[in-house]
Coordinates of C-alpha atoms in Angstrom, one line a residue:
X153 CA 124.4 57.5 175.9
X154 CA 124.2 61.0 177.4
X155 CA 121.3 61.9 179.6
X156 CA 121.4 65.5 178.2
X157 CA 118.5 66.7 176.0
X158 CA 118.9 65.5 172.4
X159 CA 117.8 69.0 171.4
X160 CA 120.9 70.5 173.1
X161 CA 123.2 67.9 171.5
X162 CA 121.9 68.4 167.9
X163 CA 123.0 70.8 165.2
X164 CA 122.1 71.2 161.5
X165 CA 124.7 71.7 158.7
X166 CA 123.4 73.4 155.5
X167 CA 124.9 74.1 152.1
X168 CA 127.0 70.9 151.9
X169 CA 129.0 70.7 148.7
X170 CA 128.0 68.1 146.1
X171 CA 129.9 64.8 146.3
X172 CA 131.1 65.4 149.9
X173 CA 132.0 62.1 151.5
X174 CA 129.9 61.4 154.6
X175 CA 132.8 59.9 156.4
X176 CA 134.9 63.1 155.8
X177 CA 132.0 65.2 157.3
X178 CA 131.9 62.8 160.2
X179 CA 135.6 63.1 160.9
X180 CA 135.6 66.9 160.6
X181 CA 132.9 67.4 163.2
X182 CA 134.5 64.9 165.5
X183 CA 137.8 66.8 165.3
X184 CA 137.8 69.2 168.2
X185 CA 140.7 71.2 167.0
X186 CA 139.2 71.8 163.5
X187 CA 135.5 72.2 164.2
X188 CA 135.3 72.5 168.0
X189 CA 133.1 69.3 168.1
X190 CA 133.6 65.9 169.6
X191 CA 132.4 62.3 169.4
X192 CA 129.2 62.0 167.4
X193 CA 126.3 59.8 168.3
X194 CA 124.7 59.9 164.8
X195 CA 124.9 61.7 161.4
X196 CA 121.9 61.8 159.0
X197 CA 122.3 63.4 155.6
X198 CA 119.7 64.3 153.0
X199 CA 120.8 66.2 149.8
X200 CA 122.9 69.2 151.0
X201 CA 121.6 69.1 154.5
X202 CA 122.8 67.0 157.5
X203 CA 121.7 66.6 161.1
X204 CA 124.4 65.8 163.7
X205 CA 123.8 64.5 167.2
X206 CA 126.8 64.8 169.5
X207 CA 127.4 62.6 172.6
X208 CA 127.8 65.8 174.7
X209 CA 125.9 69.1 174.5
X210 CA 129.1 70.9 175.2
X211 CA 130.5 69.7 171.8
X212 CA 127.4 71.0 170.0
X213 CA 127.7 74.4 171.7
X214 CA 131.4 74.7 170.6
X215 CA 130.5 73.9 167.0
X216 CA 127.8 76.6 167.1
X217 CA 130.0 79.2 168.7
X218 CA 132.8 78.7 166.1
X219 CA 132.6 81.5 163.6
X220 CA 133.4 79.7 160.3
X221 CA 133.4 76.1 159.2
X222 CA 135.2 75.4 155.9
X223 CA 135.5 72.0 154.3
X224 CA 136.7 71.3 150.7
X225 CA 137.1 75.1 150.2
X226 CA 133.3 75.5 150.9
X227 CA 132.0 77.4 153.9
X228 CA 129.4 75.4 155.7
X229 CA 126.3 77.0 157.4
X230 CA 125.8 75.5 160.9
X231 CA 122.9 76.3 163.1
X232 CA 121.1 75.0 166.1
X233 CA 118.5 72.3 165.5
X234 CA 114.8 73.3 165.6
X235 CA 113.2 73.3 169.1
X236 CA 109.5 72.7 169.8
X237 CA 107.3 75.5 168.6
X238 CA 105.8 77.1 171.7
X239 CA 103.1 79.0 169.8
X240 CA 101.6 76.3 167.6
X241 CA 100.1 73.0 168.6
X242 CA 98.4 70.3 166.4
X243 CA 95.1 68.7 167.4
X244 CA 94.9 65.4 165.5
X245 CA 92.1 62.9 165.1
X246 CA 89.2 65.4 164.9
X247 CA 86.0 64.6 163.0
X248 CA 86.0 66.8 159.8
X249 CA 82.2 67.3 160.2
X250 CA 82.4 68.6 163.8
X251 CA 80.9 72.1 164.3
X252 CA 83.6 74.7 164.6
X253 CA 82.0 76.3 167.7
X254 CA 82.2 72.9 169.5
X255 CA 85.9 72.7 168.7
X256 CA 86.5 76.2 170.0
X257 CA 84.7 75.4 173.3
X258 CA 86.7 72.2 173.6
X259 CA 90.0 74.0 173.1
X260 CA 89.1 76.8 175.5
X261 CA 87.9 74.4 178.2
X262 CA 90.8 71.9 178.0
X263 CA 93.6 74.5 177.6
X264 CA 92.1 77.2 179.8
X265 CA 92.1 79.8 177.1
X266 CA 90.1 82.9 176.2
X267 CA 88.7 83.5 172.7
X268 CA 91.4 86.1 172.1
X269 CA 94.3 83.8 173.1
X270 CA 94.3 81.6 170.1
X271 CA 93.2 81.1 166.5
X272 CA 92.2 77.8 164.8
X273 CA 93.1 76.8 161.2
X274 CA 91.2 73.9 159.7
X275 CA 91.1 72.3 156.2
X276 CA 88.0 70.7 154.6
X277 CA 88.0 67.0 155.0
X278 CA 91.1 66.9 157.2
X279 CA 91.3 65.3 160.6
X280 CA 93.7 67.8 162.2
X281 CA 93.5 71.4 163.4
X282 CA 96.3 73.8 163.9
X283 CA 96.1 75.9 167.1
X284 CA 97.9 79.3 166.8
X285 CA 98.6 80.8 170.3
X286 CA 99.0 84.5 170.7
X287 CA 101.5 83.9 173.5
X288 CA 104.1 81.1 173.9
X289 CA 102.8 77.9 175.5
X290 CA 104.0 77.8 179.1
X291 CA 102.0 74.9 180.7
X292 CA 103.1 71.3 181.2
X293 CA 102.5 69.8 177.7
X294 CA 102.6 66.2 178.9
X295 CA 99.9 66.7 181.5
X296 CA 97.7 68.6 179.0
X297 CA 98.3 66.0 176.3
X298 CA 97.2 63.2 178.7
X299 CA 94.2 65.2 179.8
X300 CA 93.0 65.7 176.1
X301 CA 93.6 62.1 175.2
X302 CA 91.1 61.1 177.9
X303 CA 88.3 63.5 176.7
X304 CA 86.6 62.8 173.3
X305 CA 85.6 65.6 170.9
X306 CA 82.3 64.9 169.2
X307 CA 82.8 61.2 169.8
X308 CA 86.4 61.2 168.3
X309 CA 89.5 60.3 170.2
X310 CA 91.9 63.3 169.7
X311 CA 95.5 63.8 170.5
X312 CA 97.6 67.0 171.1
X313 CA 101.0 67.1 169.3
X314 CA 103.9 69.5 169.6
X315 CA 105.4 70.8 166.4
X316 CA 109.0 71.7 165.5
X317 CA 109.9 75.2 164.8
X318 CA 109.9 76.3 161.1
X319 CA 112.5 78.5 159.6
X320 CA 110.2 79.7 156.8
X321 CA 107.2 81.9 156.2
X322 CA 104.6 82.2 153.4
X323 CA 104.3 85.8 152.1
X324 CA 101.1 86.5 150.2
X325 CA 99.6 89.5 148.4
X326 CA 102.9 90.5 146.8
X327 CA 102.8 93.1 144.2
X328 CA 103.2 91.6 140.7
X329 CA 106.9 91.6 139.6
X330 CA 108.3 91.4 143.2
X331 CA 111.7 89.7 142.9
X332 CA 113.4 87.3 145.4
X333 CA 116.2 89.9 145.8
X334 CA 113.8 92.6 146.8
X335 CA 112.2 90.3 149.4
X336 CA 115.6 89.4 150.8
X337 CA 116.5 93.1 151.1
X338 CA 113.2 93.9 152.7
X339 CA 113.3 91.2 155.4
X340 CA 116.9 91.9 156.2
X341 CA 116.1 95.6 156.7
X342 CA 114.9 97.0 160.0
X343 CA 111.4 97.5 158.6
X344 CA 111.1 93.9 157.7
X345 CA 112.5 92.5 161.0
X346 CA 116.3 92.7 160.4
X347 CA 116.6 88.9 160.0
X348 CA 119.1 87.0 157.9
X349 CA 117.4 85.5 154.9
X350 CA 118.7 82.1 153.7
X351 CA 116.5 81.6 150.6
X352 CA 113.5 83.0 148.8
X353 CA 111.3 80.8 146.5
X354 CA 108.5 82.3 144.4
X355 CA 105.6 79.8 144.6
X356 CA 103.1 81.6 142.4
X357 CA 102.0 85.1 141.3
X358 CA 101.8 87.1 144.5
X359 CA 103.0 84.3 146.8
X360 CA 106.6 83.4 147.9
X361 CA 108.3 81.3 150.5
X362 CA 111.0 83.0 152.6
X363 CA 113.5 80.9 154.6
X364 CA 115.7 82.4 157.4
X365 CA 119.1 81.4 158.7
X366 CA 117.7 81.2 162.3
X367 CA 114.5 79.5 163.5
X368 CA 113.8 82.3 166.0
X369 CA 113.5 84.8 163.1
X370 CA 110.1 83.5 162.1
X371 CA 108.2 84.7 165.2
X372 CA 110.1 88.0 165.1
X373 CA 108.9 88.6 161.6
X374 CA 105.3 87.4 162.3
X375 CA 105.0 89.9 165.1
X376 CA 105.5 92.9 162.8
X377 CA 103.1 94.4 160.1
X378 CA 104.6 94.3 156.6
X379 CA 104.1 96.6 153.6
X380 CA 106.0 96.5 150.4
X381 CA 105.3 98.3 147.1
X382 CA 102.2 99.9 148.6
X383 CA 100.7 96.4 149.3
X384 CA 99.9 95.0 152.8
X385 CA 101.6 91.7 152.9
X386 CA 100.0 88.6 154.5
X387 CA 102.6 86.7 156.4
X388 CA 102.1 83.2 157.8
X389 CA 104.3 80.4 159.1
X390 CA 105.3 77.7 156.6
X391 CA 104.9 74.0 157.4
X392 CA 105.4 71.3 154.8
X393 CA 102.6 69.1 155.8
X394 CA 100.1 72.0 156.1
X395 CA 101.0 73.2 152.6
X396 CA 100.5 69.7 151.3
X397 CA 97.1 69.5 153.0
X398 CA 96.1 72.9 151.6
X399 CA 97.2 72.1 148.0
X400 CA 95.5 68.7 148.1
X401 CA 92.0 70.2 148.8
X402 CA 89.8 70.8 145.8
X403 CA 90.0 74.5 146.4
X404 CA 92.7 76.5 148.1
X405 CA 90.6 77.7 151.0
X406 CA 91.9 78.7 154.5
X407 CA 89.3 78.6 157.3
X408 CA 89.7 80.7 160.4
X409 CA 87.5 79.6 163.2
X410 CA 86.8 83.1 164.3
X411 CA 85.3 83.9 160.9
X412 CA 82.6 81.2 160.8
X413 CA 79.2 82.8 160.5
X414 CA 76.1 81.9 162.6
X415 CA 73.3 79.7 161.2
X416 CA 70.0 81.1 160.0
X417 CA 67.1 78.6 160.1
X418 CA 64.6 80.8 158.2
X419 CA 66.4 81.0 154.9
X420 CA 67.4 77.3 155.1
X421 CA 63.7 76.4 155.5
X422 CA 63.0 78.4 152.3
X423 CA 65.6 76.4 150.4
X424 CA 64.2 73.1 151.9
X425 CA 60.7 74.0 150.9
X426 CA 61.9 74.5 147.3
X427 CA 63.8 71.1 147.3
X428 CA 61.1 69.0 149.0
X429 CA 60.9 66.0 148.9
X430 CA 64.6 65.7 148.3
X431 CA 65.5 67.0 151.7
X432 CA 62.5 65.4 153.6
X433 CA 63.7 64.1 156.9
X434 CA 67.0 65.9 156.8
X435 CA 68.0 68.2 159.7
X436 CA 67.5 71.8 159.1
X437 CA 70.8 73.5 159.2
X438 CA 72.5 76.6 157.9
X439 CA 75.2 77.3 155.5
X440 CA 78.3 78.8 157.2
X441 CA 81.4 80.2 155.7
X442 CA 84.3 82.6 156.5
X443 CA 85.2 86.0 155.3
X444 CA 88.6 84.7 154.0
X445 CA 86.8 82.5 151.5
X446 CA 85.0 85.5 149.9
X447 CA 88.3 87.3 149.6
X448 CA 89.4 84.6 147.1
X449 CA 86.4 85.2 144.8
X450 CA 87.0 86.6 141.3
X451 CA 86.2 90.3 140.8
X452 CA 83.9 89.2 137.9
X453 CA 81.7 87.1 140.2
X454 CA 78.5 88.3 138.4
X455 CA 79.9 87.1 135.1
X456 CA 80.9 83.8 136.6
X457 CA 77.3 83.4 138.0
X458 CA 75.9 83.9 134.5
X459 CA 78.3 81.3 133.1
X460 CA 77.3 78.8 135.8
X461 CA 73.6 79.3 135.1
X462 CA 74.1 78.7 131.4
X463 CA 76.2 75.6 132.1
X464 CA 73.6 74.3 134.5
X465 CA 71.0 74.2 131.7
X466 CA 73.0 71.7 129.7
X467 CA 71.5 68.3 129.2
X468 CA 72.4 65.8 131.9
X469 CA 75.4 63.9 130.7
X470 CA 75.0 60.2 131.4
X471 CA 78.3 58.3 131.9
X472 CA 78.0 55.0 130.1
X473 CA 79.8 52.0 131.4
X474 CA 80.9 49.0 129.5
X475 CA 78.4 46.8 131.3
X476 CA 74.8 48.0 130.6
X477 CA 73.5 46.1 133.7
X478 CA 75.7 48.1 136.1
X479 CA 75.3 51.5 134.4
X480 CA 74.6 54.4 136.9
X481 CA 73.3 57.7 135.5
X482 CA 75.3 60.7 136.6
X483 CA 75.8 64.4 135.8
X484 CA 78.3 67.1 136.4
X485 CA 77.4 70.7 137.5
X486 CA 80.4 73.0 136.8
X487 CA 81.0 75.6 139.5
X488 CA 83.6 78.0 138.1
X489 CA 83.2 80.6 140.8
X490 CA 85.6 79.9 143.7
X491 CA 83.1 81.4 146.3
X492 CA 80.4 78.9 145.3
X493 CA 82.7 76.0 145.4
X494 CA 83.8 77.1 148.8
X495 CA 80.2 77.3 150.0
X496 CA 79.6 73.7 149.1
X497 CA 82.8 72.5 150.6
X498 CA 82.3 74.2 154.0
X499 CA 78.6 73.9 154.6
X500 CA 76.1 71.4 155.8
X501 CA 73.9 71.8 152.7
X502 CA 75.7 69.0 150.8
X503 CA 75.7 66.7 153.8
X504 CA 72.0 67.2 154.4
X505 CA 71.3 66.3 150.8
X506 CA 73.5 63.2 151.2
X507 CA 71.7 62.1 154.4
X508 CA 68.3 62.6 152.9
X509 CA 69.3 60.7 149.7
X510 CA 71.6 57.8 150.9
X511 CA 71.4 56.1 147.5
X512 CA 72.9 59.1 145.7
X513 CA 76.6 59.9 145.4
X514 CA 77.5 63.6 145.7
X515 CA 81.2 64.5 145.2
X516 CA 83.1 67.7 144.5
X517 CA 85.7 67.1 141.8
X518 CA 86.8 68.3 138.4
X519 CA 85.9 71.9 139.2
X520 CA 82.2 71.2 140.0
X521 CA 79.7 68.8 141.6
X522 CA 79.5 65.2 140.4
X523 CA 76.1 63.5 141.2
X524 CA 75.3 59.9 140.5
X525 CA 71.9 58.3 141.1
X526 CA 70.2 55.1 139.9
X527 CA 67.0 57.1 139.2
X528 CA 67.3 59.5 136.3
X529 CA 64.3 61.5 137.4
X530 CA 65.7 61.9 140.9
X531 CA 69.0 62.9 139.4
X532 CA 67.4 65.8 137.5
X533 CA 65.6 67.0 140.7
X534 CA 68.9 67.0 142.6
X535 CA 70.5 69.1 139.8
X536 CA 67.6 71.6 139.8
X537 CA 67.9 71.9 143.6
X538 CA 71.6 72.7 143.6
X539 CA 71.2 75.1 140.7
X540 CA 68.5 77.0 142.5
X541 CA 70.7 77.4 145.6
X542 CA 73.5 78.9 143.5
X543 CA 71.1 81.3 141.8
X544 CA 69.8 82.6 145.1
X545 CA 73.2 84.2 146.0
X546 CA 73.1 88.0 145.7
X547 CA 75.9 90.6 145.6
X548 CA 75.9 94.4 146.0
X549 CA 78.8 96.9 146.1
X550 CA 79.6 100.4 147.4
X551 CA 82.7 102.6 147.3
X552 CA 84.6 104.3 150.1
X553 CA 87.8 106.4 150.4
X554 CA 90.8 104.1 149.9
X555 CA 92.0 104.5 153.6
X556 CA 88.5 103.5 154.9
X557 CA 88.2 100.6 152.5
X558 CA 91.6 99.3 153.6
X559 CA 90.5 99.7 157.2
X560 CA 87.4 97.5 156.6
X561 CA 89.7 94.9 155.0
X562 CA 91.8 94.4 158.2
X563 CA 91.3 91.0 159.8
X564 CA 90.4 92.2 163.3
X565 CA 88.0 94.8 161.9
X566 CA 86.3 92.3 159.6
X567 CA 85.9 89.7 162.4
X568 CA 84.3 92.3 164.7
X569 CA 81.9 93.6 162.0
X570 CA 80.9 90.2 160.7
X571 CA 80.2 89.0 164.2
X572 CA 78.0 92.1 164.7
X573 CA 76.3 91.7 161.4
X574 CA 75.3 88.1 161.9
X575 CA 73.4 88.9 165.1
X576 CA 71.0 91.0 163.0
X577 CA 71.6 90.2 159.4
X578 CA 72.4 86.6 158.8
X579 CA 74.5 84.9 156.2
X580 CA 76.5 87.9 155.0
X581 CA 80.1 88.4 154.2
X582 CA 82.2 91.1 152.4
X583 CA 85.5 91.6 150.6
X584 CA 87.4 94.8 149.7
X585 CA 89.2 95.5 146.4
X586 CA 90.9 99.0 146.2
X587 CA 88.0 101.4 147.2
X588 CA 85.2 98.9 146.4
X589 CA 83.4 96.9 149.1
X590 CA 81.5 93.9 147.8
X591 CA 78.8 92.4 150.1
X592 CA 77.4 88.9 149.4
X593 CA 74.3 87.2 150.9
X594 CA 71.6 84.7 150.0
X595 CA 69.0 87.5 149.7
X596 CA 69.1 91.0 148.3
X597 CA 67.5 92.5 151.4
X598 CA 70.1 91.2 153.8
X599 CA 72.9 92.4 151.4
X600 CA 71.5 95.9 151.4
X601 CA 71.1 96.0 155.2
X602 CA 74.8 94.9 155.6
X603 CA 75.9 97.6 153.2
X604 CA 74.1 100.3 155.3
X605 CA 75.6 98.9 158.5
X606 CA 79.2 98.8 157.1
X607 CA 79.1 102.4 155.9
X608 CA 78.0 103.7 159.3
X609 CA 80.8 101.9 161.3
X610 CA 83.9 103.7 160.2
X611 CA 84.7 106.8 162.3
X612 CA 87.5 109.3 161.9
X613 CA 89.2 111.7 164.3
X614 CA 92.5 113.7 164.3
X615 CA 95.1 114.3 167.1
X616 CA 97.4 117.4 166.8
X617 CA 101.1 116.7 167.1
X618 CA 103.8 119.2 168.0
X619 CA 107.4 119.3 166.6
X620 CA 108.9 117.2 169.5
X621 CA 106.2 114.6 169.3
X622 CA 106.8 114.1 165.5
X623 CA 110.2 112.5 166.2
X624 CA 108.7 109.7 168.2
X625 CA 106.4 108.8 165.3
X626 CA 109.6 107.7 163.4
X627 CA 110.6 105.3 166.1
X628 CA 109.7 101.6 166.3
X629 CA 108.0 102.2 169.6
X630 CA 105.2 104.0 167.7
X631 CA 104.8 101.0 165.3
X632 CA 104.7 98.7 168.3
X633 CA 102.1 100.8 170.0
X634 CA 99.9 100.8 167.0
X635 CA 100.0 97.0 167.0
X636 CA 98.4 97.1 170.5
X637 CA 95.5 99.2 169.3
X638 CA 93.0 96.8 167.9
X639 CA 90.3 98.1 165.5
X640 CA 92.4 101.2 164.8
X641 CA 94.4 102.6 161.9
X642 CA 96.6 105.7 162.3
X643 CA 98.5 107.8 159.8
X644 CA 100.6 110.9 160.1
X645 CA 99.4 113.9 158.0
X646 CA 102.5 116.1 157.6
X647 CA 100.5 118.8 155.8
X648 CA 98.1 119.3 158.7
X649 CA 100.5 118.3 161.4
X650 CA 98.0 115.8 162.8
X651 CA 97.6 112.0 163.3
X652 CA 94.5 110.9 161.4
X653 CA 92.9 107.9 163.1
X654 CA 90.2 105.5 161.8
X655 CA 88.3 103.3 164.3
X656 CA 85.0 101.7 164.8
X657 CA 81.9 103.5 165.9
X658 CA 81.7 103.9 169.7
X659 CA 85.5 103.5 170.2
X660 CA 86.6 107.1 169.4
X661 CA 87.1 108.3 173.0
X662 CA 89.0 105.2 174.1
X663 CA 91.4 105.3 171.1
X664 CA 92.0 109.0 171.3
X665 CA 92.9 108.8 175.0
X666 CA 95.4 106.0 174.2
X667 CA 97.1 108.0 171.5
X668 CA 97.4 111.1 173.6
X669 CA 98.8 109.1 176.5
X670 CA 101.5 107.6 174.2
X671 CA 102.5 111.0 172.9
X672 CA 102.8 112.6 176.3
X673 CA 104.6 109.7 178.1
X674 CA 108.4 109.8 178.1
X675 CA 109.8 106.6 176.5
X676 CA 113.1 105.0 177.5
X677 CA 114.9 102.5 175.3
X678 CA 117.7 99.9 176.0
X679 CA 119.4 98.5 172.9
X680 CA 122.6 96.5 172.3
X681 CA 124.8 96.7 169.3
X682 CA 126.7 93.3 169.1
X683 CA 130.2 93.3 167.6
X684 CA 133.5 91.5 167.6
X685 CA 135.9 92.3 170.5
X686 CA 138.4 93.8 168.1
X687 CA 135.8 96.1 166.5
X688 CA 134.7 97.2 170.0
X689 CA 138.3 98.1 170.9
X690 CA 138.8 100.0 167.7
X691 CA 135.7 102.1 168.4
X692 CA 136.8 102.8 171.9
X693 CA 140.2 104.0 170.7
X694 CA 139.5 105.8 167.5
X695 CA 135.8 106.9 167.9
X696 CA 135.8 107.9 171.5
X697 CA 135.0 111.5 170.6
X698 CA 132.0 110.4 168.6
X699 CA 130.7 108.4 171.7
X700 CA 131.4 111.4 173.9
X701 CA 129.3 113.7 171.7
X702 CA 126.2 111.6 172.1
X703 CA 125.3 113.3 175.4
X704 CA 121.6 112.5 175.4
X705 CA 122.2 108.8 175.8
X706 CA 124.4 106.6 178.0
X707 CA 126.7 104.2 176.1
X708 CA 128.4 101.3 178.0
X709 CA 130.8 98.7 176.6
X710 CA 130.0 95.0 177.0
X711 CA 133.1 92.9 177.1
X712 CA 131.8 89.5 178.4
X713 CA 132.7 86.4 176.4
X714 CA 129.0 85.7 175.5
X715 CA 128.0 89.4 175.0
X716 CA 130.4 91.9 173.4
X717 CA 129.3 95.2 172.0
X718 CA 127.8 98.6 173.0
X719 CA 124.7 99.1 175.2
X720 CA 122.8 102.3 174.5
X721 CA 120.3 103.6 177.0
X722 CA 118.2 106.8 177.0
X723 CA 115.2 108.5 175.4
X724 CA 113.8 106.5 172.5
X725 CA 114.4 109.2 169.8
X726 CA 118.0 109.8 170.9
X727 CA 118.7 106.1 171.2
X728 CA 117.4 105.5 167.7
X729 CA 119.7 108.3 166.3
X730 CA 122.7 107.0 168.2
X731 CA 122.0 103.4 167.0
X732 CA 121.7 104.4 163.4
X733 CA 125.0 106.5 163.5
X734 CA 126.9 103.6 165.2
X735 CA 125.5 101.1 162.7
X736 CA 126.9 103.3 159.9
X737 CA 130.3 103.3 161.7
X738 CA 130.2 99.5 162.1
X739 CA 129.4 98.9 158.4
X740 CA 132.5 101.0 157.5
X741 CA 135.0 99.1 159.7
X742 CA 137.0 96.4 157.9
X743 CA 138.8 93.5 159.5
X744 CA 141.7 91.6 158.0
X745 CA 143.6 88.6 159.4
X746 CA 147.3 88.3 158.6
X747 CA 148.9 84.9 159.5
X748 CA 152.6 84.9 160.2
X749 CA 154.1 81.4 160.4
X750 CA 157.8 82.1 161.1
X751 CA 160.0 80.6 163.9
X752 CA 160.3 83.0 166.8
X753 CA 157.7 85.4 165.7
X754 CA 155.8 85.2 169.0
X755 CA 158.9 86.1 171.0
X756 CA 159.6 89.0 168.5
X757 CA 156.0 90.4 168.8
X758 CA 156.3 90.5 172.6
X759 CA 159.5 92.5 172.6
X760 CA 159.2 96.2 173.6
X761 CA 160.6 97.5 170.4
X762 CA 158.0 95.6 168.3
X763 CA 155.2 96.7 170.5
X764 CA 156.3 100.3 170.1
X765 CA 156.3 100.0 166.3
X766 CA 152.7 98.5 166.3
X767 CA 151.5 101.3 168.6
X768 CA 152.9 103.8 166.2
X769 CA 151.2 102.1 163.3
X770 CA 147.9 102.1 165.2
X771 CA 148.1 105.9 165.7
X772 CA 149.3 106.7 162.2
X773 CA 147.0 104.6 160.2
X774 CA 143.9 104.7 162.6
X775 CA 143.8 100.9 163.1
X776 CA 143.7 98.5 166.0
X777 CA 146.0 95.5 165.9
X778 CA 144.9 92.5 168.0
X779 CA 147.4 89.6 168.4
X780 CA 146.2 86.1 168.6
X781 CA 148.6 83.3 169.3
X782 CA 148.1 79.7 168.1
X783 CA 149.7 77.1 170.5
X784 CA 152.7 75.4 169.0
X785 CA 152.4 71.7 168.0
X786 CA 155.2 69.3 167.2
X787 CA 155.6 68.1 163.6
X788 CA 153.9 64.8 163.1
X789 CA 157.1 62.8 162.3
X790 CA 159.2 64.6 165.0
X791 CA 160.7 62.2 167.5
X792 CA 160.5 63.4 171.2
X793 CA 163.8 62.6 172.9
X794 CA 163.6 61.7 176.6

C-alpha cells in the first residue's frame, strides 16, 4: 500500500448514469490510456456518486487533469476529494448545560484565540459545538487535540475533531419566488463569487441549498456579502449532521455565543418571589438568550401573547391512564410564540424549577410545555408560575429610515449594541423588520431605555467624491475594503456626488479617515485570465492590436503547462476594464475538434505545401489551427513479424 496521503490518492466521480456496472467503472479508471488513471486500491459507490482511491497519487492527479471523462455516452463529473476544513472544528462531548461564557474562555485558553478570531454555534440539548474560525487553522491539530482531551470542560471529557470540507451552502432570507435558475446565475456571476454551481435545492420558503462543483468555492462565497432582489442574503456552510441536529430540535433556533446576554439577578429575584415556595432552594439565575432568536419571532407577537394567555386559562387537562393506581396528573401549556418557546429552551428558568421540584416532570414538546406532578395542587401552582413569567414579557417599537434600520440589523452592529445595552439595561434584545425596530424585555422600563439608546447610536456623515474616484467605487477592491470596515455601512449617492456613511456613535472620525485614505491611495491589481493554449494562441495572432491598445495595463502571456492564459497588471480600474473586455472576447471564441483517421495523414500535414494551405486558411478565415497527433497503435489482431 502506498505511503502517500490517502487524500492525494482519492477522487470523487459524480453524475454516474443509472445502471452503470461497477466493474465497468473500475476498468475505465484503471485504464491509463482512456482515463489517465491507474491501479485502484478501492471503489465505493452510492447512488450516482463514487469515491475512488488509487494506489498512487500521480494516477489521481492525471484523472483530475484530464478535461473530459465519457462513459456509456455520458460525461462524468470528476473532482478532488474533500480535504479537512481548516476554518471549522467540532468540539464534541460538551455538557449541554454548560454556561456559554465558560465554553468561550475554554476555547480561547486552549486554542490561544481572541474573541474576534472565532464564533461558536451550539444547539439546545446537543453535546457538540461548532467552532467557526475567521482565519484558516494553522497549528498542529494532533498536539491541540491531545491537549484538549486532557483538560475537562465543566467536568466533561471533550474531544476536538476535524471536519471534511463541504461543497454546499445554506442561503436564507431569499425573496419569495426566487427560483433555482436565478440562484445559479447569481452565484456563477462575479457579484456572487464566480463559482460553478452544481445543484440548487429549495428547502423551504426563503431558504435554499446551493452545491458547487468545487469544494474551495464555499469559502470564496462565504467571504463575500450577498444581495439579491433587494434582500440581504444570509449565507452559511451546509453540513448534513448539523442540519439534522437543527431540525431535530423542538424549535429551529441557532445560538451564537457572541449574542448571549448577561444575567440580571434583580428581575430573577422578582420572579422567584412570585413563585415561592416552588423555587425555594433553587439557585438564583438569569434568563439569557440571543438576538438571533428574536429575529425568528412572528410580527404579530402581541397577538400571539394574547392567544397564549387565553390558552393558559384553560382547565388543567388530566391525562388518564388505564391503571388508576399509576395515574399521574399532567397539563399542557401551549406556547405558540417562537420567542417564548426559545426563552424556555435556552434559559436556566426551567432547570431551576426542575431542581427545586425533583418529583415534577417538565418537558418541552408538542408546541408547548408539558408538566406532570403527582400533586394536583402543586401542578396548578407550577402552571401559574410559568404563565406569569410569559405575561411579564414586554415589547415596544419605533421607526427609523430604512437605511438606518438595516444598519441596526447587521450582525456586527447588533452584537456591539446588545453588549453595550446589557451593561446598563439588562435582558433586552431587538429585531428589525423593514423600517420598524422592535425591542423586547421583561419590563417596560428597560424596553423604553433600550429604545432611547438605540435611536442615539446611529450616526451619519458624507464624503465628497470626484470624477476619477467614482470609478474605483465600481471595482471589487471597494467592496473588499467595505468588508474590513466593521460597524460601517457606505452607499454612493450619485445625485449629491458623495459617499453616505452610517456608523456607530463615537466612530465617525476613525471611519471617515479610513474612507479618505482608500480613495486617495493608488491601487494596483494583478489578475490572471486562464484559457486553453489554443485560445491563447488565437488571441495573440488575431487580437494583438486589441492587446496593444490597452496601454494603461501590462498584459503578459502565461504558457506553462499548469498555468496558461493572460496575466493583467496595472491600476485597479484599468485592470477591471481590460478584464471585462477580454472576458467578452473569450466568450465569443469557439473551438472545434476535427478528427482525421486516414493512413498517411500525419506525413501529409507535415509537408510544406499543406502547411502553406493551412496558414492561408488561418489568415483568410481568422482562425488558428492547432495540430495534435495521436501515437499509432497496431491493430489488436495484427501479427508482428520478427
